[in-house]
Amino acid sequence: MLHNVAIGMLQPLHPYSHLIDTLKDGQIKFFNPYKLNDPRYDKLPLSIRVLLEAAIRNCDGFYTKQEDVRNILHWQQEQNKAEVPFSPARVLLQDFTGIPAMVDLAAMRDAVAKHGVDPSLVNPKCPTDLIVDHSLQIDYSKCAIQNAPNPGGGEGPSQGPSRSVHSRPPSRGGAQCGGQRGSCSKAACSDSPGGSPASVQQIENTPLLCPFHLQPVSEVETALRNQEMELIRNKERLQFFKWCSKAFKNVNVVPPDVGAVHQLNLEYLSRVVQVSDGFIYPDSVVGTDSHTTMINGLGILGWGVGGIESEAIMLGQPISLTLPQVVGCKLVGSINPLTTSIDIVLGITKHLRQAGIAGKFVEFFGPGVSQLSVPDRTTIANMCPEYNATVSFFPVDQVTLKHFKKTSELEKLELLESYMKAVKLFRSYDDPSEDPQYSEVIEFNLSSMVPYVSGPKRPQDRVAVSSMKEDFQSCLDEKVGFKGFHIAKEKQEIRVPFLHGGQEYQLSHGSVVIAAVISCTNNCNPSVMLTAGLLARKAVEAGLLVKPYIRTSLAPGSGMVTHYLNASGVLPYFNKLGFEVIGYGCATCVGNTAPLPEAVVDAIKQGDLVACGVLSGNRHFEGRLCDCVRANYLASPPLVVAYAIAGTVGVDFEKEPLGLTSDGKEVYLRDIWPSREEVQQIEEDTVFSSIFKDLRGRMEKGNTFWKNVECSDSLLFPWDHKSTYIRSPSFFSKLSKEVPPPQSIENAHALLFLGDKVTTDHISPAGSIARVSAAAKYLMSKRLTPREFNSYGARRGNDAVMTRGTFASIKLQNRFIGKPGPKTLHIPSGQTLDVFEAADRYQRDGIPLIILAGKDYGSGNSRDWVAKGPYLLGVRAVIAESFEKLHRNQLVGMGIMPLQFLSGQNADSLELSGKERFSITLPESLSPGQELTVKTSQGKSFSVTALFDSDTDVILFQHGGLLRYVARTLL
């Protein structure tokens, strides 16, 4: 197979063998595009250089041709014009999208074995990581069982092991949960939020806790119980994944309870470079996870694709993409010391969104890039969907290498650096002579980013911290509205004294009475929490304190946040300022703040004061935190600490001190604000090293849960005919060794007569399974109840379910029917049936099927079954006014002809009713873009264009699609 030339077994006739170079005294080989001695290479964006290297290395004359290499090298002229292939170094799958791909490979093994071929030869051609992270559901939590667990699946109704669910006395003494300020009574905790004690059952051996004041407890039992339910509910799927991990080469299955797919990709699977069979080359990845673009922050080219595209890549077919335009985002200037990583990320995201860069590559350069940490870069790269770019690429530099020192062996790091420099994929951002030529350049001045807060009533009302004092004053003056409080001038300077803890204090307009550090949403970035912790440490060391009447709290988003705050040594300083860990649930944002001291409430009411709350959450509408606190501001965690120390929002941090030391010396915010370098160093030394150590330990140790999953050791998967989750699909039925001659379509009926903009949501099943659907009828015939149906996503490994779900959208507009719904007309009988039932009748009668459609057929997100489903329904061709390019490729990949009406023509202009019989004669030798003739039973004849873009498309179609092509080449 020409397209499967192995890296270590290069034939002498490889067209670019003269570019092979060596490292480590000849031990490691690589293709060096720099040896082309072409001055254009030095001017290519580095992301395009990655595409070029892949094209050179994979040039096989079939999928990738020398012309493709020339087009990429000629990027300046060919961008946005030429179609080029890209073969990534690896594929990343999560379990929902991974299961249909692996089921197809298992079925292919059966098919080749029937012809006497060794089934062990069937393996992914592209290294594949499959992370089982989408199976876990929360049946059990620390506090309650919200719903009875639903095991789902199986031949009959499954029941989990019986459990007693009586409550246990609280583990802490007293009648309060947690013992923190504002804790609620035990009686209140025993009721559900709706007030019915029976609706929340307490789990055996779990302390009784309030759902609004959750305290950290041992989570071992909770996790184990959820794992048990995962094993019960997904037993068949997990057994199949376990078999895949043993049976297939080139497949790495990461078991449940190790981590989320995007985090594992970032923290464990990424290599920057790959070494295989003695050759080194850049790491690159396509993944079925929407967060795949995060990886570009490490200098690894990657983006998200649909399940069917990932399966094609696994089988050796490269991605086809239009050579992209590359927008250079030049970062200049110095970052404001008070600006956090979140300020920078959101600022750059907003700037790029306004630039109009949809569908383009973005590549960062300029002296400002080196100021961004790896987490900053990966967060910006992760925001690609927000500004519609394909990737946001940060070429490898010294910051990247420093990051990998925590995760890689020194020898590997030296090899990485040597290789990246040899092929000119390493950047020194301070050297403008290395800057490539871009399609266009957008400049972003980092010094223009200033820290903001939002408020006092709405999150969209941003206020620069430098203008905070003046802005709050204007809010007092303005009429009551989105920002104004309309306080009379003579009452704006009022001060109300009160006693707290035996000491007198004063409140005024702008006094801070609530300060909550919360690690959630945008503030989950470790750098902002560490900045707040270091600020707290320096404040305490300078002798500064928070006034005791201010209701302070610290709500980490997870135990990991508490872990790294403690490991970095800053947690005790949070405590000294009153920011104690209050739990791991939503609290302040949803109004669950502990009551303010009565003296404070009385003082606020007495002076009709506009008191303030400052929090690092994401909600702060007027009165939400507390009905007597009218002004509330969202701020970064370190600014929450700063305003708590200042005691007021009416402070100019540049000109006014936060407070005084014990000897009367003024302390300004700039004196105690930690530098970015200080934060980044602790982040690297404490956070990442801890995360990587924990992750490596879990990967190497595994878990008892996964080890207890039983599976067969056979080369062929032992299909269970009773299974409703895993079934061998019929893609390989009647597979012959020889390529069959082109088969014309004779007297086909139209299964559907559709209009414009039929999306993949209309075509491919997603979400829940409707009780009256064809898929539901099938599952009920297997003695499953609706409660056990689960979803189409969970049953992607069962072709019987997925085929019945094809075109099962309640929003499908079929012109045969005249109203939305998953129905069609069975033309011979005149009956209105489910789409599947009609297709099944046609197939039993030996009648081929086509689909008639309008413009933009197949638009929308990719779906695994968007072409597989129609194929199994018996659809041979789709005739439409236009196709979404990606879906056109998917149809070809399943052996379905995408046929386009000639310009200016459509079903209406040709006066087609859709009820005719259609015949399409195929010539013995098809060619890309060839016109074909369609004849109807009414005597009409019209021409269509066969949308085969290349000879490769024609070959795949003649084989009956990619799956059959790969199986046949093995035969």
CSV table of C-alpha atoms in Angstrom, one decimal, residues 186 231 311 555:
chain,number,residue,atom,x,y,z
A,186,LYS,CA,-28.6,20.7,61.0
A,231,LEU,CA,-19.2,-0.1,35.5
A,311,GLU,CA,-11.6,7.5,11.8
A,555,ALA,CA,-14.0,28.9,47.9
